[in-house]
PDB file of C-alpha atoms in Angstrom:
ATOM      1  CA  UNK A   1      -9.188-191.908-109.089  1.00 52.00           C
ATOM      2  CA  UNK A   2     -10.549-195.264-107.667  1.00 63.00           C
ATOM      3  CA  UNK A   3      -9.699-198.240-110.050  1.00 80.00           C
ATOM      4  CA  UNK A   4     -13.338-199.773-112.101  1.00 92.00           C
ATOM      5  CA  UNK A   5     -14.017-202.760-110.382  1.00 96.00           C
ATOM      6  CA  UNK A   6     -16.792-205.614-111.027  1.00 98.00           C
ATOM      7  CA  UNK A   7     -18.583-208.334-109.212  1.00 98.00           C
ATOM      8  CA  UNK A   8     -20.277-210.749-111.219  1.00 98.00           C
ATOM      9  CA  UNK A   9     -22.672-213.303-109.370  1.00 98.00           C
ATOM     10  CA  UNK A  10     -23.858-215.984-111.349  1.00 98.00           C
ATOM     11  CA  UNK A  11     -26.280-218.564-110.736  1.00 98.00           C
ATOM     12  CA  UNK A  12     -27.331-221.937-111.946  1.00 98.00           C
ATOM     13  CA  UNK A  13     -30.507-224.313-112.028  1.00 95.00           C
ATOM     14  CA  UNK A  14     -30.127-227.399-113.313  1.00 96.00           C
ATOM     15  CA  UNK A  15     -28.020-230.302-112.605  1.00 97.00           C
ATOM     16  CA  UNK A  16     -25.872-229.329-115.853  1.00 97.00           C
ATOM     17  CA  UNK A  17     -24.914-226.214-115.239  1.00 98.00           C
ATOM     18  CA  UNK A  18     -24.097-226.344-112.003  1.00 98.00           C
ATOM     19  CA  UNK A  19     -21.211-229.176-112.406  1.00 97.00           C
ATOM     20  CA  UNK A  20     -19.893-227.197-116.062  1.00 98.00           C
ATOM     21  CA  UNK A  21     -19.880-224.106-113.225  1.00 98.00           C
ATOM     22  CA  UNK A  22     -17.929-226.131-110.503  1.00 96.00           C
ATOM     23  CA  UNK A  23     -15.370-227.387-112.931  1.00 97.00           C
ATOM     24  CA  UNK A  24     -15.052-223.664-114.527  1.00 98.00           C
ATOM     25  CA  UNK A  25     -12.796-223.533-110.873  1.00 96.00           C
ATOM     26  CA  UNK A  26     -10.438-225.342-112.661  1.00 95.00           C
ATOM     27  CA  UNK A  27     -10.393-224.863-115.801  1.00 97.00           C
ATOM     28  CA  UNK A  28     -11.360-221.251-116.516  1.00 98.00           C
ATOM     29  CA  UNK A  29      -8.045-219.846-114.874  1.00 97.00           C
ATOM     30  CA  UNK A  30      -6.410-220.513-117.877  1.00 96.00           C
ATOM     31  CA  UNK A  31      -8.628-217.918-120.047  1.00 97.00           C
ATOM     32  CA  UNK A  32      -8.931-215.615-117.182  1.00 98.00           C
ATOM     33  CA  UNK A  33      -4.996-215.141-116.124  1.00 96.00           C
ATOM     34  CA  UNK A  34      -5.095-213.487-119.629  1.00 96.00           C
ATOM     35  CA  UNK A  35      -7.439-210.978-119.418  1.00 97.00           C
ATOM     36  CA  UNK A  36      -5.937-207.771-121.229  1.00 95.00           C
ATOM     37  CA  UNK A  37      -7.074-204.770-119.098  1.00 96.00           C
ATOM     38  CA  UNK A  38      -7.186-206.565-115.592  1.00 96.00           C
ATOM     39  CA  UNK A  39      -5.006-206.026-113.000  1.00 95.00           C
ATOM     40  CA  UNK A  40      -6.842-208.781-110.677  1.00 96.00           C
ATOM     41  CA  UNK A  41      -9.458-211.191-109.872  1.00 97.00           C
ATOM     42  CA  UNK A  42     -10.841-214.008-108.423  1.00 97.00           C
ATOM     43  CA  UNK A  43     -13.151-216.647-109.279  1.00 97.00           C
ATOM     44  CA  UNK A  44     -15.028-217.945-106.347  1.00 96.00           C
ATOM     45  CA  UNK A  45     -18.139-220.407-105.154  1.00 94.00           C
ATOM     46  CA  UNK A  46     -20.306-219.559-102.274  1.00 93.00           C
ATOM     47  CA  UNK A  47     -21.335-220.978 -99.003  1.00 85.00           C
ATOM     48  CA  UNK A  48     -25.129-222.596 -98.415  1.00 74.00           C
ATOM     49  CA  UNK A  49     -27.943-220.162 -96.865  1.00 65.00           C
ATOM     50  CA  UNK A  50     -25.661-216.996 -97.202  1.00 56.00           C
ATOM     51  CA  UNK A  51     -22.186-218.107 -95.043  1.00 60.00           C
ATOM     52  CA  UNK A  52     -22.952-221.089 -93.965  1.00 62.00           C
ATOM     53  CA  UNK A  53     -19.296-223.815 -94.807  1.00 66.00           C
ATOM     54  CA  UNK A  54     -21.239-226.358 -96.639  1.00 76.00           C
ATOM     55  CA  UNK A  55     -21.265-225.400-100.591  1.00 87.00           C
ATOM     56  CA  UNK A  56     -24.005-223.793-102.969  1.00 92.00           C
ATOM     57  CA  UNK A  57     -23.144-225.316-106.231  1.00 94.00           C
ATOM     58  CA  UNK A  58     -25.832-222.692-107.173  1.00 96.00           C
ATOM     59  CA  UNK A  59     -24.320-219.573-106.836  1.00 96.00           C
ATOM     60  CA  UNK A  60     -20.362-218.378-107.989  1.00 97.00           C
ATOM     61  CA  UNK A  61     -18.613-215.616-108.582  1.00 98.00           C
ATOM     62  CA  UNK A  62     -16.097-213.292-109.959  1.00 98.00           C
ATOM     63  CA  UNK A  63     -14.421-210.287-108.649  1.00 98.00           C
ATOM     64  CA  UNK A  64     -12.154-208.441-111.333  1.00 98.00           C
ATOM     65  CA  UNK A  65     -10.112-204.960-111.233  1.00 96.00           C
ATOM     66  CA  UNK A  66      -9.667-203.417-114.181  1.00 96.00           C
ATOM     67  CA  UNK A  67      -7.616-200.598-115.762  1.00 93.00           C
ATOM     68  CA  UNK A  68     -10.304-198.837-117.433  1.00 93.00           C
ATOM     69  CA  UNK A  69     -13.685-198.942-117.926  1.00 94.00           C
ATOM     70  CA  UNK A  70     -13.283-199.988-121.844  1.00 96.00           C
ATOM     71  CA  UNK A  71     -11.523-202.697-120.639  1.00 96.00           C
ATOM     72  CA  UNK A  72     -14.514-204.167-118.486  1.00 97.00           C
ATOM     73  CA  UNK A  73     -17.055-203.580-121.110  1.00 96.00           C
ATOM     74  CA  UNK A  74     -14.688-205.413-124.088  1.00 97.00           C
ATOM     75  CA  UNK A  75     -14.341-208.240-121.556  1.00 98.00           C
ATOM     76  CA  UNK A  76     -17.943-208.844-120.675  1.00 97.00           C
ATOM     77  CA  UNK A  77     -19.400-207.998-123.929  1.00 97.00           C
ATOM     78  CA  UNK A  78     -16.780-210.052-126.279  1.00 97.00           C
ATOM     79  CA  UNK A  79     -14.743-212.329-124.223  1.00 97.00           C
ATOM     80  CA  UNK A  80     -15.336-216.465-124.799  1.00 97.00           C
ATOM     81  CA  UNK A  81     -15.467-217.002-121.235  1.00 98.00           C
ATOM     82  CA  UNK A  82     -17.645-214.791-120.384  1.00 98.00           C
ATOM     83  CA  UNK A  83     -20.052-215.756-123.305  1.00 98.00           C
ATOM     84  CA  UNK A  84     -19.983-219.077-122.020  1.00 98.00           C
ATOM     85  CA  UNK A  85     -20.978-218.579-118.332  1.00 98.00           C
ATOM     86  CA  UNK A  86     -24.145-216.530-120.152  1.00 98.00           C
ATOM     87  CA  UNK A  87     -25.104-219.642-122.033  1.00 97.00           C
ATOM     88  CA  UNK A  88     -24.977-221.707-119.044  1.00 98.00           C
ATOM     89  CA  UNK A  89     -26.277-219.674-116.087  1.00 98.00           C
ATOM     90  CA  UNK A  90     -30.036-218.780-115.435  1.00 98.00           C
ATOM     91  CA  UNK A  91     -29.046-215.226-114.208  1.00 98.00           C
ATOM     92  CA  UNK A  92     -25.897-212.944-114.118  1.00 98.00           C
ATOM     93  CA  UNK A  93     -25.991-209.826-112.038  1.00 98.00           C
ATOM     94  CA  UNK A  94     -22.881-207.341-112.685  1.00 98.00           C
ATOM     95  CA  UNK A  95     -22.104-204.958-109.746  1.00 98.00           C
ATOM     96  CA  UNK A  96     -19.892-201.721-111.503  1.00 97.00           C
ATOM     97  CA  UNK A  97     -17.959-200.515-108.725  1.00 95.00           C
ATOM     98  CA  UNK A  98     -15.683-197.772-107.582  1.00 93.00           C
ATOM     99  CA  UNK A  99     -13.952-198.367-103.876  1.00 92.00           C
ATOM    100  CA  UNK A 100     -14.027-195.238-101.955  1.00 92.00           C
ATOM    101  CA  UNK A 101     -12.510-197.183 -98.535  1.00 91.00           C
ATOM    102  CA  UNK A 102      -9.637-200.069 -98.425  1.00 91.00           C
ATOM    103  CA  UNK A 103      -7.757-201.495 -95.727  1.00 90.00           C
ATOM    104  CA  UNK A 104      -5.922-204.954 -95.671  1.00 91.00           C
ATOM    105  CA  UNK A 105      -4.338-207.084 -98.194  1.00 90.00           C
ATOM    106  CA  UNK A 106      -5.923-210.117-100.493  1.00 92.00           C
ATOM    107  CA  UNK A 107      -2.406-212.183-101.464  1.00 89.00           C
ATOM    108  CA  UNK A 108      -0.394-209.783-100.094  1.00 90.00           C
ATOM    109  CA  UNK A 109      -1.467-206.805-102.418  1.00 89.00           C
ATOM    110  CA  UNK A 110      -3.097-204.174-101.374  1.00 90.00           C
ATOM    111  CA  UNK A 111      -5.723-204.077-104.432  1.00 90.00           C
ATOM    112  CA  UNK A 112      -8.109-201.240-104.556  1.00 88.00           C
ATOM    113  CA  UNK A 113      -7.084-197.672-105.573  1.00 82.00           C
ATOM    114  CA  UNK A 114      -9.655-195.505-103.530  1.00 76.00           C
ATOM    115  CA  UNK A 115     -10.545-191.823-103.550  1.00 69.00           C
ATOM    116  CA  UNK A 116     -11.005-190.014 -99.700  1.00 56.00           C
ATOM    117  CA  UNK A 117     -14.291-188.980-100.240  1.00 73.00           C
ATOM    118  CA  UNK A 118     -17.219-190.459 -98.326  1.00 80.00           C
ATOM    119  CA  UNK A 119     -20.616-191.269-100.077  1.00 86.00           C
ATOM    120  CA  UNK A 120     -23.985-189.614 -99.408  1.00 84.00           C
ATOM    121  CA  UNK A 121     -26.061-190.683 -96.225  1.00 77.00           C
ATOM    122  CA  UNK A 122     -28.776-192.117 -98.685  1.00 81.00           C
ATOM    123  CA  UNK A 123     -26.770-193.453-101.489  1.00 90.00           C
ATOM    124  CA  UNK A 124     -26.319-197.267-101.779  1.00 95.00           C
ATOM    125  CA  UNK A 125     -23.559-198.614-101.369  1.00 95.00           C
ATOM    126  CA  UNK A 126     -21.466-202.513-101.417  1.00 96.00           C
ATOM    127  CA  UNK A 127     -19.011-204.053 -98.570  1.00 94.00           C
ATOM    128  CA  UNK A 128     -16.636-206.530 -99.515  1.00 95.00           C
ATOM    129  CA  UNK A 129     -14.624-208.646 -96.675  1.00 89.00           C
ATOM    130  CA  UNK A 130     -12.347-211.168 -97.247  1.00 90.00           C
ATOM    131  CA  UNK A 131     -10.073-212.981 -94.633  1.00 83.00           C
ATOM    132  CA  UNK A 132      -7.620-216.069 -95.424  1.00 79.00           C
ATOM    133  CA  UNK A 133      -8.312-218.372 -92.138  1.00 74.00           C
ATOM    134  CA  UNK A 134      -5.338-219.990 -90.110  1.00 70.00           C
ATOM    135  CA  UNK A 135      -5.849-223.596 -91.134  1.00 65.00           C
ATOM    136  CA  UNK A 136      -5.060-224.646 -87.191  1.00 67.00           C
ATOM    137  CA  UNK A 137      -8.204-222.422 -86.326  1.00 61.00           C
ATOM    138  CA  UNK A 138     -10.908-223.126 -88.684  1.00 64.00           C
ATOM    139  CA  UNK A 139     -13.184-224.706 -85.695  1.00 58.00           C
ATOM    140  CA  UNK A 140     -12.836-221.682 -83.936  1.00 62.00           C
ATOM    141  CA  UNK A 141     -13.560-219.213 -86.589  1.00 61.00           C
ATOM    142  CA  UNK A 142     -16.571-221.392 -87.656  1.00 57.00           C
ATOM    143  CA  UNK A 143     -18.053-220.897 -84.171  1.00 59.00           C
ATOM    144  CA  UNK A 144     -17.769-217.321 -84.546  1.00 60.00           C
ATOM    145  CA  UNK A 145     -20.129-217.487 -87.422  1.00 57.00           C
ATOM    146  CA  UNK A 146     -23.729-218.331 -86.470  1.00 47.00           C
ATOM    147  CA  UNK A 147     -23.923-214.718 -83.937  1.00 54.00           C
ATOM    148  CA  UNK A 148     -22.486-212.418 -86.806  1.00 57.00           C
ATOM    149  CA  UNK A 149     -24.608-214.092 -89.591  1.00 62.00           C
ATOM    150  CA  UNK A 150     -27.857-213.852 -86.929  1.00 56.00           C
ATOM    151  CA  UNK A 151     -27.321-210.308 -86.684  1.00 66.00           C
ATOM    152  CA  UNK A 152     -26.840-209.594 -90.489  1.00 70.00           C
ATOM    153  CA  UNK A 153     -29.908-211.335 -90.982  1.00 69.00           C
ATOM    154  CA  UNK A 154     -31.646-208.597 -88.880  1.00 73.00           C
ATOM    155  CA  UNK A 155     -30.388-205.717 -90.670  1.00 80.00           C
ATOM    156  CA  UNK A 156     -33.793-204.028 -92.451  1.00 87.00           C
ATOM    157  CA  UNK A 157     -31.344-201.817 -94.618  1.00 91.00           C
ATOM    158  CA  UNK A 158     -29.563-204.935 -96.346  1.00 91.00           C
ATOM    159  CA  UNK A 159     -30.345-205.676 -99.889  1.00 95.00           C
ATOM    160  CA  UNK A 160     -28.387-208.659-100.203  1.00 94.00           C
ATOM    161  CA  UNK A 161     -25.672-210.861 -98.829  1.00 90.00           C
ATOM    162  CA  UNK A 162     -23.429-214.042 -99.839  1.00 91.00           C
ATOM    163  CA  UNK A 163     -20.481-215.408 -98.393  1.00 88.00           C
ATOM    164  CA  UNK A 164     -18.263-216.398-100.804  1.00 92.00           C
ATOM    165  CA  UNK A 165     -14.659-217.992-101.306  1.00 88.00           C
ATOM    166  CA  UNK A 166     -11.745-219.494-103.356  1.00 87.00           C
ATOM    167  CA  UNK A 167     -11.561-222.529-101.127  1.00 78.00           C
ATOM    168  CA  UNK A 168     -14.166-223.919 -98.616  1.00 69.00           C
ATOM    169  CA  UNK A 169     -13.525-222.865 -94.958  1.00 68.00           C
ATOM    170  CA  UNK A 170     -10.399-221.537 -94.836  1.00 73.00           C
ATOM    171  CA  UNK A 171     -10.280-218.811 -97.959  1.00 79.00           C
ATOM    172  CA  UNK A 172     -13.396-216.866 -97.435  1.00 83.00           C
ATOM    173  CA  UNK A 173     -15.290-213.637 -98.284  1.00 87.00           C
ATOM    174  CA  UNK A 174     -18.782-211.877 -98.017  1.00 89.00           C
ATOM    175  CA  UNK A 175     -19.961-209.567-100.327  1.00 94.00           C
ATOM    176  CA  UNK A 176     -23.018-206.996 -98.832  1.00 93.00           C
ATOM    177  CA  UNK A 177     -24.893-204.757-100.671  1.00 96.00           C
ATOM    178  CA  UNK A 178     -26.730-201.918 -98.312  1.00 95.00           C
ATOM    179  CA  UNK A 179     -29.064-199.471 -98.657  1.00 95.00           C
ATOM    180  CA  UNK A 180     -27.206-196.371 -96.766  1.00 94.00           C
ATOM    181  CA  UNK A 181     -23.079-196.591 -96.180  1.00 91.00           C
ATOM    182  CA  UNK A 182     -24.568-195.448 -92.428  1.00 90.00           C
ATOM    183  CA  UNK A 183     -26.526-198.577 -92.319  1.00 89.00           C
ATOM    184  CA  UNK A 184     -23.293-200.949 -93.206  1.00 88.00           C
ATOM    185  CA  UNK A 185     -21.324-199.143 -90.649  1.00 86.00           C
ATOM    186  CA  UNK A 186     -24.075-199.423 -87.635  1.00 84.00           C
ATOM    187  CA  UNK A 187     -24.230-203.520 -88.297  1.00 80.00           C
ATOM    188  CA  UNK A 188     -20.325-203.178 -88.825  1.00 73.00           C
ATOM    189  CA  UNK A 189     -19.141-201.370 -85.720  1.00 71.00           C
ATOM    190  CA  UNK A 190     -22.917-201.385 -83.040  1.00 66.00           C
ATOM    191  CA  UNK A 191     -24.271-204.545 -83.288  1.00 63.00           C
ATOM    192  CA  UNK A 192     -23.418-206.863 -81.154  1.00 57.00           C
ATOM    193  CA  UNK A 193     -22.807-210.055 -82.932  1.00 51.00           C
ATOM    194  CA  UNK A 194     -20.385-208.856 -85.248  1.00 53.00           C
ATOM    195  CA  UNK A 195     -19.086-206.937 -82.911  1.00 58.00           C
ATOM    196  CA  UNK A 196     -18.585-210.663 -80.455  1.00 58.00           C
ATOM    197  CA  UNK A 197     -16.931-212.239 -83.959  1.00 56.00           C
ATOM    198  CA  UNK A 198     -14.734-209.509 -84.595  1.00 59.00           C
ATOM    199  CA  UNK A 199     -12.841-209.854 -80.504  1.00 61.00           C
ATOM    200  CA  UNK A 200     -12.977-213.432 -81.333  1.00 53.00           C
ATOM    201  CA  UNK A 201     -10.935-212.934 -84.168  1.00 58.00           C
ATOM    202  CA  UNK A 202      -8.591-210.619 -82.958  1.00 60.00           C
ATOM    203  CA  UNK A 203      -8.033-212.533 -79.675  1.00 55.00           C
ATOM    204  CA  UNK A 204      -7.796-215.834 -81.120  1.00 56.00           C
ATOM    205  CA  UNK A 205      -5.437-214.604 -83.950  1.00 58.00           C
ATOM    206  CA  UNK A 206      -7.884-216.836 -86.195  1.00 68.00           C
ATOM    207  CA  UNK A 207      -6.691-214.976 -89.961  1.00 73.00           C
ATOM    208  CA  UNK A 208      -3.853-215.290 -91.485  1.00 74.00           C
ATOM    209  CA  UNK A 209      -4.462-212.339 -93.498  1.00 85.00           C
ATOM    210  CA  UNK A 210      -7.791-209.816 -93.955  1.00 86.00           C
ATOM    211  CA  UNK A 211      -9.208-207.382 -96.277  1.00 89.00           C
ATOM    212  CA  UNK A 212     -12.419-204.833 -95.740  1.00 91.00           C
ATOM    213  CA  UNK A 213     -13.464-202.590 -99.209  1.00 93.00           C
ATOM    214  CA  UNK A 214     -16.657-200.474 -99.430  1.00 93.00           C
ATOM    215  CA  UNK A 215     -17.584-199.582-102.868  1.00 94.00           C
ATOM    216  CA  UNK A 216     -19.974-196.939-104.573  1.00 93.00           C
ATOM    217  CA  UNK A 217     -22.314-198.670-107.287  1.00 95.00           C
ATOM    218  CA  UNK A 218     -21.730-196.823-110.651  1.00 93.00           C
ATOM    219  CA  UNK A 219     -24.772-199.361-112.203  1.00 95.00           C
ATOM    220  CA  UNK A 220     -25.857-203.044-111.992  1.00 97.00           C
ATOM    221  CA  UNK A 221     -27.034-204.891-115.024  1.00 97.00           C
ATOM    222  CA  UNK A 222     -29.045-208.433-115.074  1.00 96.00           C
ATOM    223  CA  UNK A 223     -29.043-210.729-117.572  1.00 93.00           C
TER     224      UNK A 223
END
């Protein structure tokens, strides 16, 4: 069985909010290291107009793997922390999640239990990517950016995309959600911007460390 997984994105509009949010990247570790049910997770900001290095004190999120799904629930419908990024964000959307596909590591764990079986050809479906750059390299893998992002951009069967990261430029992931698993696997292995960043990467040795995930979505709440 695939371990229960979440992805909250949050986002802010005032002036406010947004610096209580950027200091929560500090100071909420100490609540969230406690967690009782989690087994991991990662609080992260985002990048301007979708990957882009520069920040978007708008938008954050967090990524959390859980041992159960009782676990998630009594965390996001009791926990202080959580009740306090509801009282200061405009929106929070909640992607449930169960990983059907893992490869890589994310601080040298390999995090996501996954079942073998494939989704349907029409059912929707999420891509996480996350890649710890080598600090020497960040230049290069920056350059890489722009044709990859172009493409994704393109992509009529994308429902939404974010780049997102513990640390600006060099601790970085991007969180897709897709229409079709087909869809996320033509832009991820056919077209030919991604296709240009990923030899760049590989040739260039420009991670440290990588991580790709694709997900099923068991629900997604608003609020």
């Amino acid at each position: 069985m695939s371990d229960y997984v979440t992805f909250s994105v949050f986002k802010f509009d005032n002036t406010g909010s947004k610096y209580w949010a950027l200091s929560q990247m500090q100071l909420a570790h100490t609540q969230l290291k406690k967690v009782k049910g989690q087994s991991f997770y990662k609080l992260m900001g985002s990048g301007q107009q979708g990957f882009k290095p520069w920040p978007d004190f708008s938008t954050y999120a967090l990524l959390q793997v859980w041992d159960s799904k009782e676990a998630a629930k009594d965390f996001l419908d009791n926990s202080v922390i959580f009740k306090k990024y509801k009282n200061h964000s405009k929106k929070i959307t909640t992607y449930f999640l169960q990983a059907f596909k893992a490869r890589g590591q994310w601080n040298q764990k390999s995090i996501f239990k996954f079942e073998a079986s494939q989704p349907d050809s029409s059912e929707e479906i999420v891509s996480l990517t996350r890649a710890s750059v080598n600090k020497r390299k960040i230049f290069k893998f920056w350059k890489t950016v722009p044709a990859a992002q172009l493409t994704l951009n393109a992509q009529t069967d994308l429902i939404y995309a974010k780049g997102f990261g513990e640390y600006p430029l060099t601790e970085m992931a991007t969180f897709s959600h897709w229409k079709t698993y087909d869809a996320m696997r033509k832009y991820a292995y056919k077209s030919k911007g991604h296709q240009q960043a990923i030899k760049a990467t590989r040739k260039n040795h420009l991670f440290k460390e990588e991580m790709f995930a694709s997900f099923r979505i068991l629900k997604i709440e608003t609020c």
